[in-house]
Amino acid sequence: MYGCDKFCTYCIVPYTRGRERSRQPEKIIEEVIDLKNHGYKEVTLLGQNVNAYGRDIGVKFSDLLESVAKTGIERIRFVTSHPWNFTDEMIDVIAKYKNIMPYIHLPIQSGSDEILKRMNRRYTKKEYLELFNKIKNKIPNVAITTDIIVGFPNESEEDFEETLDVVKTCEFDGAYTFIFSPREGTPAARMEDKISMKEKEERLYKLNELVNYYSNKSNQKLLNQEVEVLVLGVSEKDSNKVYGYTDTMKLVNINGPKNIIGKIVRVKITDAKSFSLDGEYIN
Ligand code: SF4
């Protein structure tokens, strides 16, 4: 699907990409079947706000997801989800089908209700945490990552502490973190901002330390475990190795032959770092 109707106050997407437009489900299914028949192992359903899919054509995203799962393609992913449109039906479908990957990117942006309101995100910290817990409880071994903006106009120290609190509570598998940067023509670009860049940089540093601690902690749980990895190509760091992703979207550099590229193979994890894992191909 294309576009977004959410109008978060910092975001230019609704102005540049326009309103939400969904592709017909039949066309999407046809394409997935064709890809599967050509040997593709993984598809990603893509949209700025992918779980709002279908509202313009009277279709539910959970139904699309289920139909794609029924094609039997081995791996299905979807990005990016807005917490506002994340339904219980979606959670049930993800939990039901093994080929829908247990990985959800669920941007929170801030842990402060005041900032969330000024961002026009349409949920509170409490509502986000309720959704987060529901997903964790219903989908076994799910990995959840997020996006966080620090230094939104006039973000106070207390607001920032709320964000740190969410990170500590959720122990995210990973987070993309950014310093607020004004986009011309958006409401946030016109907001008064008394917070200095130095302060914003310090907050980002502090946030990243915490985020990295939890990604490392989550990766450590995979140490000595056997996992399934879709191997995508030769490792950028070491041309003698190949790399791929686990079902939970963790990057693994693998000691293994080049002929496993394009396949889903079993790998034993031998080292775990904040941003990647090392592993040994199991023949
Ligand atoms: S941040 Fe995401 S949900 Fe919000 S307006 Fe931009 S694309 Fe839409």
mmCIF file of C-alpha atoms and ligand atoms in Angstrom:
data_model
loop_
_atom_site.group_PDB
_atom_site.id
_atom_site.type_symbol
_atom_site.label_atom_id
_atom_site.label_comp_id
_atom_site.label_asym_id
_atom_site.label_seq_id
_atom_site.Cartn_x
_atom_site.Cartn_y
_atom_site.Cartn_z
ATOM 1 C CA MET A 1 0.000 0.000 0.000
ATOM 2 C CA TYR A 2 1.042 3.554 -0.482
ATOM 3 C CA GLY A 3 0.709 6.770 1.515
ATOM 4 C CA CYS A 4 -0.448 7.518 5.034
ATOM 5 C CA ASP A 5 -3.425 9.267 6.634
ATOM 6 C CA LYS A 6 -1.985 9.624 10.125
ATOM 7 C CA PHE A 7 -0.426 13.086 9.936
ATOM 8 C CA CYS A 8 2.051 12.716 12.794
ATOM 9 C CA THR A 9 3.130 16.310 13.306
ATOM 10 C CA TYR A 10 6.828 15.690 12.555
ATOM 11 C CA CYS A 11 6.337 13.627 9.392
ATOM 12 C CA ILE A 12 6.335 14.691 5.771
ATOM 13 C CA VAL A 13 5.015 11.388 4.338
ATOM 14 C CA PRO A 14 1.276 12.259 4.156
ATOM 15 C CA TYR A 15 2.218 15.398 2.176
ATOM 16 C CA THR A 16 4.729 13.763 -0.176
ATOM 17 C CA ARG A 17 3.199 10.316 -0.663
ATOM 18 C CA GLY A 18 -0.465 11.260 -0.323
ATOM 19 C CA ARG A 19 -3.370 9.437 1.301
ATOM 20 C CA GLU A 20 -3.557 5.688 1.929
ATOM 21 C CA ARG A 21 -4.079 3.620 -1.205
ATOM 22 C CA SER A 22 -4.241 -0.168 -0.995
ATOM 23 C CA ARG A 23 -3.503 -2.619 -3.775
ATOM 24 C CA GLN A 24 -6.198 -5.211 -4.462
ATOM 25 C CA PRO A 25 -5.632 -8.345 -2.342
ATOM 26 C CA GLU A 26 -6.062 -10.679 -5.341
ATOM 27 C CA LYS A 27 -3.140 -8.970 -7.108
ATOM 28 C CA ILE A 28 -0.933 -9.296 -4.032
ATOM 29 C CA ILE A 29 -1.751 -12.995 -3.592
ATOM 30 C CA GLU A 30 -1.142 -13.625 -7.296
ATOM 31 C CA GLU A 31 2.258 -11.975 -6.998
ATOM 32 C CA VAL A 32 3.207 -13.979 -3.886
ATOM 33 C CA ILE A 33 2.218 -17.270 -5.571
ATOM 34 C CA ASP A 34 4.276 -16.315 -8.607
ATOM 35 C CA LEU A 35 7.302 -15.459 -6.418
ATOM 36 C CA LYS A 36 6.931 -18.732 -4.544
ATOM 37 C CA ASN A 37 6.793 -20.657 -7.821
ATOM 38 C CA HIS A 38 10.007 -18.927 -8.869
ATOM 39 C CA GLY A 39 11.772 -20.133 -5.701
ATOM 40 C CA TYR A 40 11.518 -17.029 -3.523
ATOM 41 C CA LYS A 41 11.492 -17.838 0.179
ATOM 42 C CA GLU A 42 10.418 -14.555 1.732
ATOM 43 C CA VAL A 43 8.065 -11.660 1.019
ATOM 44 C CA THR A 44 7.554 -8.416 2.898
ATOM 45 C CA LEU A 45 4.187 -6.668 2.833
ATOM 46 C CA LEU A 46 5.140 -3.037 2.703
ATOM 47 C CA GLY A 47 3.458 0.209 3.648
ATOM 48 C CA GLN A 48 4.212 3.409 5.549
ATOM 49 C CA ASN A 49 1.451 2.276 7.849
ATOM 50 C CA VAL A 50 0.958 -1.270 6.624
ATOM 51 C CA ASN A 51 -1.627 -2.408 9.149
ATOM 52 C CA ALA A 52 -4.025 0.302 7.966
ATOM 53 C CA TYR A 53 -4.073 -1.695 4.724
ATOM 54 C CA GLY A 54 -7.440 -2.204 3.110
ATOM 55 C CA ARG A 55 -9.456 0.460 4.916
ATOM 56 C CA ASP A 56 -9.957 2.269 1.584
ATOM 57 C CA ILE A 57 -11.155 -0.886 -0.226
ATOM 58 C CA GLY A 58 -13.083 -2.640 2.560
ATOM 59 C CA VAL A 59 -10.454 -5.319 3.343
ATOM 60 C CA LYS A 60 -8.772 -6.116 6.689
ATOM 61 C CA PHE A 61 -4.989 -6.412 6.937
ATOM 62 C CA SER A 62 -5.401 -9.511 9.119
ATOM 63 C CA ASP A 63 -7.330 -11.187 6.256
ATOM 64 C CA LEU A 64 -4.643 -10.283 3.736
ATOM 65 C CA LEU A 65 -1.971 -11.633 6.077
ATOM 66 C CA GLU A 66 -3.882 -14.903 6.465
ATOM 67 C CA SER A 67 -4.357 -15.279 2.701
ATOM 68 C CA VAL A 68 -0.644 -14.683 2.124
ATOM 69 C CA ALA A 69 0.175 -17.265 4.825
ATOM 70 C CA LYS A 70 -2.056 -19.801 3.063
ATOM 71 C CA THR A 71 -0.008 -19.524 -0.149
ATOM 72 C CA GLY A 72 2.601 -21.527 1.765
ATOM 73 C CA ILE A 73 5.516 -19.165 1.017
ATOM 74 C CA GLU A 74 8.105 -19.890 3.681
ATOM 75 C CA ARG A 75 8.563 -16.470 5.264
ATOM 76 C CA ILE A 76 6.258 -13.468 5.504
ATOM 77 C CA ARG A 77 7.113 -10.136 7.052
ATOM 78 C CA PHE A 78 5.359 -6.778 7.146
ATOM 79 C CA VAL A 79 6.534 -3.224 7.891
ATOM 80 C CA THR A 80 5.802 -0.686 9.307
ATOM 81 C CA SER A 81 3.009 -1.118 11.832
ATOM 82 C CA HIS A 82 1.320 1.771 13.595
ATOM 83 C CA PRO A 83 0.229 0.822 17.132
ATOM 84 C CA TRP A 84 -3.131 2.529 16.524
ATOM 85 C CA ASN A 85 -4.111 0.023 13.792
ATOM 86 C CA PHE A 86 -2.715 -3.131 15.431
ATOM 87 C CA THR A 87 -5.784 -5.332 15.920
ATOM 88 C CA ASP A 88 -6.324 -8.456 18.025
ATOM 89 C CA GLU A 89 -7.161 -10.293 14.786
ATOM 90 C CA MET A 90 -3.679 -9.496 13.478
ATOM 91 C CA ILE A 91 -2.091 -10.876 16.634
ATOM 92 C CA ASP A 92 -4.158 -14.069 16.340
ATOM 93 C CA VAL A 93 -3.214 -14.594 12.683
ATOM 94 C CA ILE A 94 0.498 -14.020 13.369
ATOM 95 C CA ALA A 95 0.344 -16.504 16.263
ATOM 96 C CA LYS A 96 -1.505 -19.081 14.148
ATOM 97 C CA TYR A 97 0.768 -19.307 11.091
ATOM 98 C CA LYS A 98 4.346 -20.511 11.352
ATOM 99 C CA ASN A 99 5.307 -18.790 8.102
ATOM 100 C CA ILE A 100 4.429 -15.332 9.457
ATOM 101 C CA MET A 101 7.669 -14.355 11.132
ATOM 102 C CA PRO A 102 7.541 -13.594 14.874
ATOM 103 C CA TYR A 103 9.050 -10.174 14.376
ATOM 104 C CA ILE A 104 7.215 -6.884 14.759
ATOM 105 C CA HIS A 105 8.538 -3.397 14.250
ATOM 106 C CA LEU A 106 6.298 -1.233 16.423
ATOM 107 C CA PRO A 107 7.411 2.404 16.580
ATOM 108 C CA ILE A 108 6.689 4.122 19.900
ATOM 109 C CA GLN A 109 8.570 7.400 19.188
ATOM 110 C CA SER A 110 8.302 8.665 22.779
ATOM 111 C CA GLY A 111 7.293 7.398 26.210
ATOM 112 C CA SER A 112 5.808 10.720 27.280
ATOM 113 C CA ASP A 113 2.050 11.168 26.877
ATOM 114 C CA GLU A 114 2.519 14.907 26.454
ATOM 115 C CA ILE A 115 5.019 14.425 23.617
ATOM 116 C CA LEU A 116 2.916 11.666 22.036
ATOM 117 C CA LYS A 117 -0.008 14.073 22.007
ATOM 118 C CA ARG A 118 2.047 16.798 20.376
ATOM 119 C CA MET A 119 3.323 14.243 17.847
ATOM 120 C CA ASN A 120 -0.331 13.303 17.124
ATOM 121 C CA ARG A 121 0.533 9.611 17.597
ATOM 122 C CA ARG A 122 -3.005 8.734 18.832
ATOM 123 C CA TYR A 123 -1.960 6.446 21.716
ATOM 124 C CA THR A 124 -0.683 6.867 25.253
ATOM 125 C CA LYS A 125 2.274 5.141 26.900
ATOM 126 C CA LYS A 126 -0.198 2.916 28.768
ATOM 127 C CA GLU A 127 -2.006 1.904 25.570
ATOM 128 C CA TYR A 128 1.282 1.114 23.839
ATOM 129 C CA LEU A 129 2.385 -1.059 26.774
ATOM 130 C CA GLU A 130 -0.950 -2.889 26.787
ATOM 131 C CA LEU A 131 -0.548 -3.702 23.105
ATOM 132 C CA PHE A 132 3.106 -4.668 23.612
ATOM 133 C CA ASN A 133 2.185 -7.098 26.397
ATOM 134 C CA LYS A 134 -0.681 -8.592 24.424
ATOM 135 C CA ILE A 135 1.676 -9.301 21.494
ATOM 136 C CA LYS A 136 4.355 -10.759 23.819
ATOM 137 C CA ASN A 137 1.830 -12.998 25.561
ATOM 138 C CA LYS A 138 0.179 -14.336 22.430
ATOM 139 C CA ILE A 139 3.061 -14.790 19.982
ATOM 140 C CA PRO A 140 5.722 -17.205 21.219
ATOM 141 C CA ASN A 141 9.330 -15.970 20.961
ATOM 142 C CA VAL A 142 8.283 -12.738 19.263
ATOM 143 C CA ALA A 143 10.940 -10.070 18.774
ATOM 144 C CA ILE A 144 9.816 -6.451 18.891
ATOM 145 C CA THR A 145 11.829 -3.484 17.687
ATOM 146 C CA THR A 146 10.888 0.182 17.728
ATOM 147 C CA ASP A 147 11.664 3.723 16.563
ATOM 148 C CA ILE A 148 12.358 6.514 19.034
ATOM 149 C CA ILE A 149 12.762 10.241 18.487
ATOM 150 C CA VAL A 150 14.643 12.249 21.126
ATOM 151 C CA GLY A 151 14.603 16.009 21.406
ATOM 152 C CA PHE A 152 11.123 16.626 20.017
ATOM 153 C CA PRO A 153 10.451 20.396 20.454
ATOM 154 C CA ASN A 154 10.526 21.284 24.150
ATOM 155 C CA GLU A 155 10.924 17.673 25.317
ATOM 156 C CA SER A 156 11.618 18.033 29.045
ATOM 157 C CA GLU A 157 13.957 15.882 31.106
ATOM 158 C CA GLU A 158 10.842 14.228 32.613
ATOM 159 C CA ASP A 159 9.499 13.455 29.127
ATOM 160 C CA PHE A 160 12.822 11.886 28.210
ATOM 161 C CA GLU A 161 12.834 9.843 31.444
ATOM 162 C CA GLU A 162 9.441 8.422 30.394
ATOM 163 C CA THR A 163 11.035 7.222 27.161
ATOM 164 C CA LEU A 164 13.890 5.561 29.066
ATOM 165 C CA ASP A 165 11.288 3.951 31.295
ATOM 166 C CA VAL A 166 9.505 2.398 28.297
ATOM 167 C CA VAL A 167 12.802 1.022 26.994
ATOM 168 C CA LYS A 168 13.509 -0.539 30.405
ATOM 169 C CA THR A 169 10.011 -2.000 30.591
ATOM 170 C CA CYS A 170 9.887 -3.384 27.044
ATOM 171 C CA GLU A 171 13.514 -4.517 26.733
ATOM 172 C CA PHE A 172 13.249 -4.060 22.952
ATOM 173 C CA ASP A 173 15.204 -6.394 20.682
ATOM 174 C CA GLY A 174 16.419 -3.284 18.902
ATOM 175 C CA ALA A 175 15.538 0.338 18.263
ATOM 176 C CA TYR A 176 16.196 2.896 15.560
ATOM 177 C CA THR A 177 16.873 6.110 17.414
ATOM 178 C CA PHE A 178 16.924 9.605 16.000
ATOM 179 C CA ILE A 179 17.315 13.205 17.078
ATOM 180 C CA PHE A 180 14.260 15.214 16.010
ATOM 181 C CA SER A 181 14.929 16.974 12.766
ATOM 182 C CA PRO A 182 12.326 19.451 11.490
ATOM 183 C CA ARG A 183 10.719 18.736 8.126
ATOM 184 C CA GLU A 184 9.693 21.915 6.359
ATOM 185 C CA GLY A 185 5.927 22.343 6.068
ATOM 186 C CA THR A 186 5.059 20.073 9.029
ATOM 187 C CA PRO A 187 3.419 21.394 12.238
ATOM 188 C CA ALA A 188 6.365 20.258 14.397
ATOM 189 C CA ALA A 189 8.775 22.383 12.357
ATOM 190 C CA ARG A 190 6.841 25.460 13.569
ATOM 191 C CA MET A 191 6.849 24.452 17.267
ATOM 192 C CA GLU A 192 8.887 26.438 19.758
ATOM 193 C CA ASP A 193 11.995 24.521 20.872
ATOM 194 C CA LYS A 194 14.194 25.617 23.754
ATOM 195 C CA ILE A 195 16.225 22.416 24.022
ATOM 196 C CA SER A 196 19.823 22.771 22.829
ATOM 197 C CA MET A 197 21.370 20.377 20.328
ATOM 198 C CA LYS A 198 24.023 19.483 22.921
ATOM 199 C CA GLU A 199 21.325 18.310 25.286
ATOM 200 C CA LYS A 200 19.603 16.336 22.535
ATOM 201 C CA GLU A 201 22.878 14.639 21.654
ATOM 202 C CA GLU A 202 23.452 13.708 25.285
ATOM 203 C CA ARG A 203 19.968 12.201 25.471
ATOM 204 C CA LEU A 204 20.526 10.230 22.295
ATOM 205 C CA TYR A 205 23.793 8.868 23.689
ATOM 206 C CA LYS A 206 22.119 7.836 26.923
ATOM 207 C CA LEU A 207 19.215 6.255 25.064
ATOM 208 C CA ASN A 208 21.503 4.338 22.711
ATOM 209 C CA GLU A 209 23.483 2.912 25.620
ATOM 210 C CA LEU A 210 20.267 1.535 27.097
ATOM 211 C CA VAL A 211 18.895 0.284 23.768
ATOM 212 C CA ASN A 212 22.185 -1.487 22.988
ATOM 213 C CA TYR A 213 22.237 -3.088 26.422
ATOM 214 C CA TYR A 214 18.849 -4.689 25.782
ATOM 215 C CA SER A 215 19.603 -5.762 22.186
ATOM 216 C CA ASN A 216 22.723 -7.434 23.523
ATOM 217 C CA LYS A 217 20.746 -9.073 26.305
ATOM 218 C CA SER A 218 18.187 -10.400 23.817
ATOM 219 C CA ASN A 219 20.934 -11.683 21.482
ATOM 220 C CA GLN A 220 22.747 -13.411 24.375
ATOM 221 C CA LYS A 221 19.680 -15.610 24.842
ATOM 222 C CA LEU A 222 20.454 -17.199 21.461
ATOM 223 C CA LEU A 223 24.020 -18.157 22.385
ATOM 224 C CA ASN A 224 24.602 -21.905 21.765
ATOM 225 C CA GLN A 225 21.071 -22.231 20.389
ATOM 226 C CA GLU A 226 20.225 -23.647 16.978
ATOM 227 C CA VAL A 227 18.220 -21.252 14.820
ATOM 228 C CA GLU A 228 16.876 -21.160 11.265
ATOM 229 C CA VAL A 229 18.472 -18.560 9.026
ATOM 230 C CA LEU A 230 17.567 -17.452 5.509
ATOM 231 C CA VAL A 231 20.998 -16.946 3.951
ATOM 232 C CA LEU A 232 21.122 -13.858 1.752
ATOM 233 C CA GLY A 233 24.708 -13.463 0.548
ATOM 234 C CA VAL A 234 28.410 -13.106 1.283
ATOM 235 C CA SER A 235 29.125 -11.337 4.583
ATOM 236 C CA GLU A 236 30.228 -7.720 4.207
ATOM 237 C CA LYS A 237 32.662 -8.056 7.105
ATOM 238 C CA ASP A 238 34.319 -11.303 6.044
ATOM 239 C CA SER A 239 34.190 -12.646 2.497
ATOM 240 C CA ASN A 240 34.808 -16.168 3.821
ATOM 241 C CA LYS A 241 31.462 -16.035 5.597
ATOM 242 C CA VAL A 242 27.844 -15.732 4.514
ATOM 243 C CA TYR A 243 25.064 -13.821 6.266
ATOM 244 C CA GLY A 244 21.357 -14.047 6.766
ATOM 245 C CA TYR A 245 18.480 -13.377 9.137
ATOM 246 C CA THR A 246 16.716 -15.447 11.778
ATOM 247 C CA ASP A 247 12.921 -15.568 11.870
ATOM 248 C CA THR A 248 13.137 -12.787 14.485
ATOM 249 C CA MET A 249 15.166 -10.630 12.048
ATOM 250 C CA LYS A 250 18.514 -10.962 13.794
ATOM 251 C CA LEU A 251 21.564 -10.650 11.554
ATOM 252 C CA VAL A 252 23.835 -13.710 11.640
ATOM 253 C CA ASN A 253 27.313 -13.984 10.086
ATOM 254 C CA ILE A 254 27.784 -17.660 9.343
ATOM 255 C CA ASN A 255 30.750 -19.903 8.945
ATOM 256 C CA GLY A 256 29.418 -21.941 6.049
ATOM 257 C CA PRO A 257 29.702 -22.649 2.307
ATOM 258 C CA LYS A 258 28.528 -20.223 -0.380
ATOM 259 C CA ASN A 259 26.076 -22.781 -1.791
ATOM 260 C CA ILE A 260 23.697 -22.216 1.126
ATOM 261 C CA ILE A 261 22.942 -18.694 -0.139
ATOM 262 C CA GLY A 262 19.214 -18.472 -0.898
ATOM 263 C CA LYS A 263 18.346 -21.330 1.451
ATOM 264 C CA ILE A 264 16.878 -21.568 4.935
ATOM 265 C CA VAL A 265 19.425 -23.510 6.994
ATOM 266 C CA ARG A 266 20.082 -24.428 10.610
ATOM 267 C CA VAL A 267 22.831 -22.496 12.334
ATOM 268 C CA LYS A 268 24.361 -22.818 15.788
ATOM 269 C CA ILE A 269 24.977 -19.436 17.400
ATOM 270 C CA THR A 270 28.576 -19.174 18.620
ATOM 271 C CA ASP A 271 28.791 -15.483 19.578
ATOM 272 C CA ALA A 272 26.244 -12.776 20.378
ATOM 273 C CA LYS A 273 26.847 -9.019 20.121
ATOM 274 C CA SER A 274 24.541 -5.996 20.262
ATOM 275 C CA PHE A 275 23.948 -5.740 16.514
ATOM 276 C CA SER A 276 24.694 -9.212 15.177
ATOM 277 C CA LEU A 277 25.301 -12.866 15.902
ATOM 278 C CA ASP A 278 27.997 -15.258 14.716
ATOM 279 C CA GLY A 279 27.102 -18.822 13.884
ATOM 280 C CA GLU A 280 28.211 -22.142 12.484
ATOM 281 C CA TYR A 281 26.305 -23.816 9.656
ATOM 282 C CA ILE A 282 24.949 -27.208 10.730
ATOM 283 C CA ASN A 283 25.133 -29.633 7.865
HETATM 284 S S1 SF4 B 1 5.272 8.723 11.058
HETATM 285 FE FE1 SF4 B 1 4.360 6.974 9.996
HETATM 286 S S2 SF4 B 1 2.242 6.960 10.700
HETATM 287 FE FE2 SF4 B 1 3.017 8.998 11.179
HETATM 288 S S3 SF4 B 1 2.488 10.259 9.397
HETATM 289 FE FE3 SF4 B 1 4.539 9.463 9.050
HETATM 290 S S4 SF4 B 1 4.277 7.603 7.839
HETATM 291 FE FE4 SF4 B 1 2.299 8.126 8.756
#
